Short mmCIF file of C-alpha atoms in Angstrom, two decimals:
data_model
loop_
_atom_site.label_atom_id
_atom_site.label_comp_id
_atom_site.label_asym_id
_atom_site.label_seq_id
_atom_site.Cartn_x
_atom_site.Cartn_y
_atom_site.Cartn_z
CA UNK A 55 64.07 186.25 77.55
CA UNK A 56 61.56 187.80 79.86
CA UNK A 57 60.17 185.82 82.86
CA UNK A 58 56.88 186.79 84.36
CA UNK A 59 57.41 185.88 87.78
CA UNK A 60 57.92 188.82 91.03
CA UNK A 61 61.00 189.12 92.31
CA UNK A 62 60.36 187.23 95.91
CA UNK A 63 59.01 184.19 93.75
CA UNK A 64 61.73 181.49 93.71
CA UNK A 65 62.11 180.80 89.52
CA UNK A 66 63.12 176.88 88.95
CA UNK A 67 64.95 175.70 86.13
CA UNK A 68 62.57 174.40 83.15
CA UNK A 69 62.74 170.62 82.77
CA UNK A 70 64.63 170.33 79.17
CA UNK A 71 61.50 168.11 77.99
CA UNK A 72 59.42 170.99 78.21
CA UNK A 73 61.96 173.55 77.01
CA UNK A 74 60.64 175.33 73.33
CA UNK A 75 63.68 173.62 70.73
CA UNK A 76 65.41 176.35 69.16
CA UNK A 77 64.46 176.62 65.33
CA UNK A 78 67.92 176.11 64.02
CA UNK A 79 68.12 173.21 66.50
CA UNK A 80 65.32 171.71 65.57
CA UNK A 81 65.73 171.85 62.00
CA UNK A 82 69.06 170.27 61.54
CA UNK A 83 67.36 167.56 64.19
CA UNK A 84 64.25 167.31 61.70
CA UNK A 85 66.97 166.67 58.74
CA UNK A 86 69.14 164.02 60.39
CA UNK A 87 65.67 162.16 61.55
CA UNK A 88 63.73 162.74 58.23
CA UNK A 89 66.49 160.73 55.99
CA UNK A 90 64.83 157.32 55.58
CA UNK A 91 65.39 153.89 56.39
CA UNK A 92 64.02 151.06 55.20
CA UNK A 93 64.17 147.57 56.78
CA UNK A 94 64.05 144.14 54.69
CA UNK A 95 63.81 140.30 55.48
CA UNK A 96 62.25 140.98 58.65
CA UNK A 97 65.07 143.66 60.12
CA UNK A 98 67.90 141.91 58.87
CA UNK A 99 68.01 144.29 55.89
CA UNK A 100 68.44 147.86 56.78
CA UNK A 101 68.93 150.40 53.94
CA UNK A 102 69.99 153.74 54.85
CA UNK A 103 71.61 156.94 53.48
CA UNK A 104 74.35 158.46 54.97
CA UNK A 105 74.23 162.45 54.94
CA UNK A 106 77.30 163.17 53.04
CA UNK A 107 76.71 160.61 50.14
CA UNK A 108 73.62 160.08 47.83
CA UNK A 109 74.15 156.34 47.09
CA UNK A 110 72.17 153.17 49.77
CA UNK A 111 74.16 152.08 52.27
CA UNK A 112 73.16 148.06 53.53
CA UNK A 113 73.61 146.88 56.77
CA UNK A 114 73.09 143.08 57.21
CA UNK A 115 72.68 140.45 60.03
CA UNK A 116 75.07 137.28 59.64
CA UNK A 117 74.17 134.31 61.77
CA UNK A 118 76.29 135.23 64.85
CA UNK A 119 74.68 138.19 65.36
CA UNK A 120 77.08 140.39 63.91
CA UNK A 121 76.09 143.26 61.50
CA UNK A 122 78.42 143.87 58.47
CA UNK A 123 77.69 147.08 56.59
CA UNK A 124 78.74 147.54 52.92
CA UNK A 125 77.72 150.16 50.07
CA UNK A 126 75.21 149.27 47.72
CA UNK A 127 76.73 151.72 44.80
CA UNK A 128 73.47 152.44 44.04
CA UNK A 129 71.38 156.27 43.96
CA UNK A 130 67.83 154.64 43.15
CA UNK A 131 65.57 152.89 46.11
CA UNK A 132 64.73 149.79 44.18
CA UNK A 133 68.04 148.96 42.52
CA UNK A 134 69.54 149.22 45.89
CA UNK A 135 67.25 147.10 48.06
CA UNK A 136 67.88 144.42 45.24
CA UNK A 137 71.82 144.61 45.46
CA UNK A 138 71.39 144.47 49.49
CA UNK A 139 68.99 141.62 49.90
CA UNK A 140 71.80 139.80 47.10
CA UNK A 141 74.42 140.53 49.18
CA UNK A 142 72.58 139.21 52.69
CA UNK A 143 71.98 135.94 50.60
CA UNK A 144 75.44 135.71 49.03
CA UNK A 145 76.74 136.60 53.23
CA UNK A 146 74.23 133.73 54.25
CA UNK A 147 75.32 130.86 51.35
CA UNK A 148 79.22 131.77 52.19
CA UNK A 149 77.93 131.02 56.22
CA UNK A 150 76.58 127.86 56.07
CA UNK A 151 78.98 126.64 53.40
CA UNK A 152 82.01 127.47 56.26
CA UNK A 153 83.40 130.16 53.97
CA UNK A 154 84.06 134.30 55.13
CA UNK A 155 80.54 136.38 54.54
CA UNK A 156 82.51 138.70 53.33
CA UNK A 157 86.43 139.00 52.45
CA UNK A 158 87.39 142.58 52.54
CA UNK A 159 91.18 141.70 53.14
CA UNK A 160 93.51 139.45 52.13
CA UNK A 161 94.00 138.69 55.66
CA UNK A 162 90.77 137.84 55.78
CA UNK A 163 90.74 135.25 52.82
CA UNK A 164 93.77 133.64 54.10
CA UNK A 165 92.77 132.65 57.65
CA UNK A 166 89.87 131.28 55.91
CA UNK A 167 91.64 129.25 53.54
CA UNK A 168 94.33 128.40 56.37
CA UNK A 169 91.30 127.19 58.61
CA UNK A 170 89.91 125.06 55.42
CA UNK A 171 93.38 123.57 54.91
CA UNK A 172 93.69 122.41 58.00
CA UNK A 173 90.57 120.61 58.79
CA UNK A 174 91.00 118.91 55.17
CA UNK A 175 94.48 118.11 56.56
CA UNK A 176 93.06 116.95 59.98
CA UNK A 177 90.90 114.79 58.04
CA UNK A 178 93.67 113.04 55.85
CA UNK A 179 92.10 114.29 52.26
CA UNK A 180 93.90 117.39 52.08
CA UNK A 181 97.83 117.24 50.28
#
């Protein structure tokens, strides 16, 4: 790198704002920022790929607040934002109807179902 300054100027160091990116910097940058997203059902749908796979991934809002993220299994655009807006309004139904948006683990389906037992028990219709 050659600076044109004399040596009795003082040289500062370059803010890294205005620094020239390196090219193989920049292009891996350009890559990870180029791969798309696409929102749905006003943000609560986000469709994205991840760089090692070639299938949608989904990422959902439930009504806490919480994001859940799940694979749509699916390579083409349209196909996937179909199986992800299904699977925000299968998340949503199971939410309102007190169930688990989304049982991934047994563990899961049981404290659910231990929860529901209970409050039928509480209530003097469950056996």
């Amino acid at each position: 790198m050659t600076t044109d300054i004399k040596q009795t100027q003082i040289s500062w160091p370059q803010p890294s704002h205005l620094k020239k990116p390196d090219p193989d910097t920049a292009t891996a940058v350009l890559a990870a920022v180029a791969a798309p997203i696409h929102f749905y059902r006003d943000g609560d749908v986000v469709l994205y790929k991840r760089p090692d796979s070639g299938v949608w991934q989904c990422r959902y809002r439930l009504l806490g607040g919480a994001w859940q993220r799940v694979s749509t299994g699916q390579r083409n655009l349209v196909d996937a934002a179909r199986r992800g807006c299904d699977l925000y309004d299968e998340a949503r139904f199971r939410e309102r109807n007190g169930l688990a948006p989304l049982a991934r683990r047994f563990r899961d389906a049981a404290e659910a179902t231990l929860v529901e037992l209970a409050t039928e028990m509480a209530a003097g219709t469950g056996k």
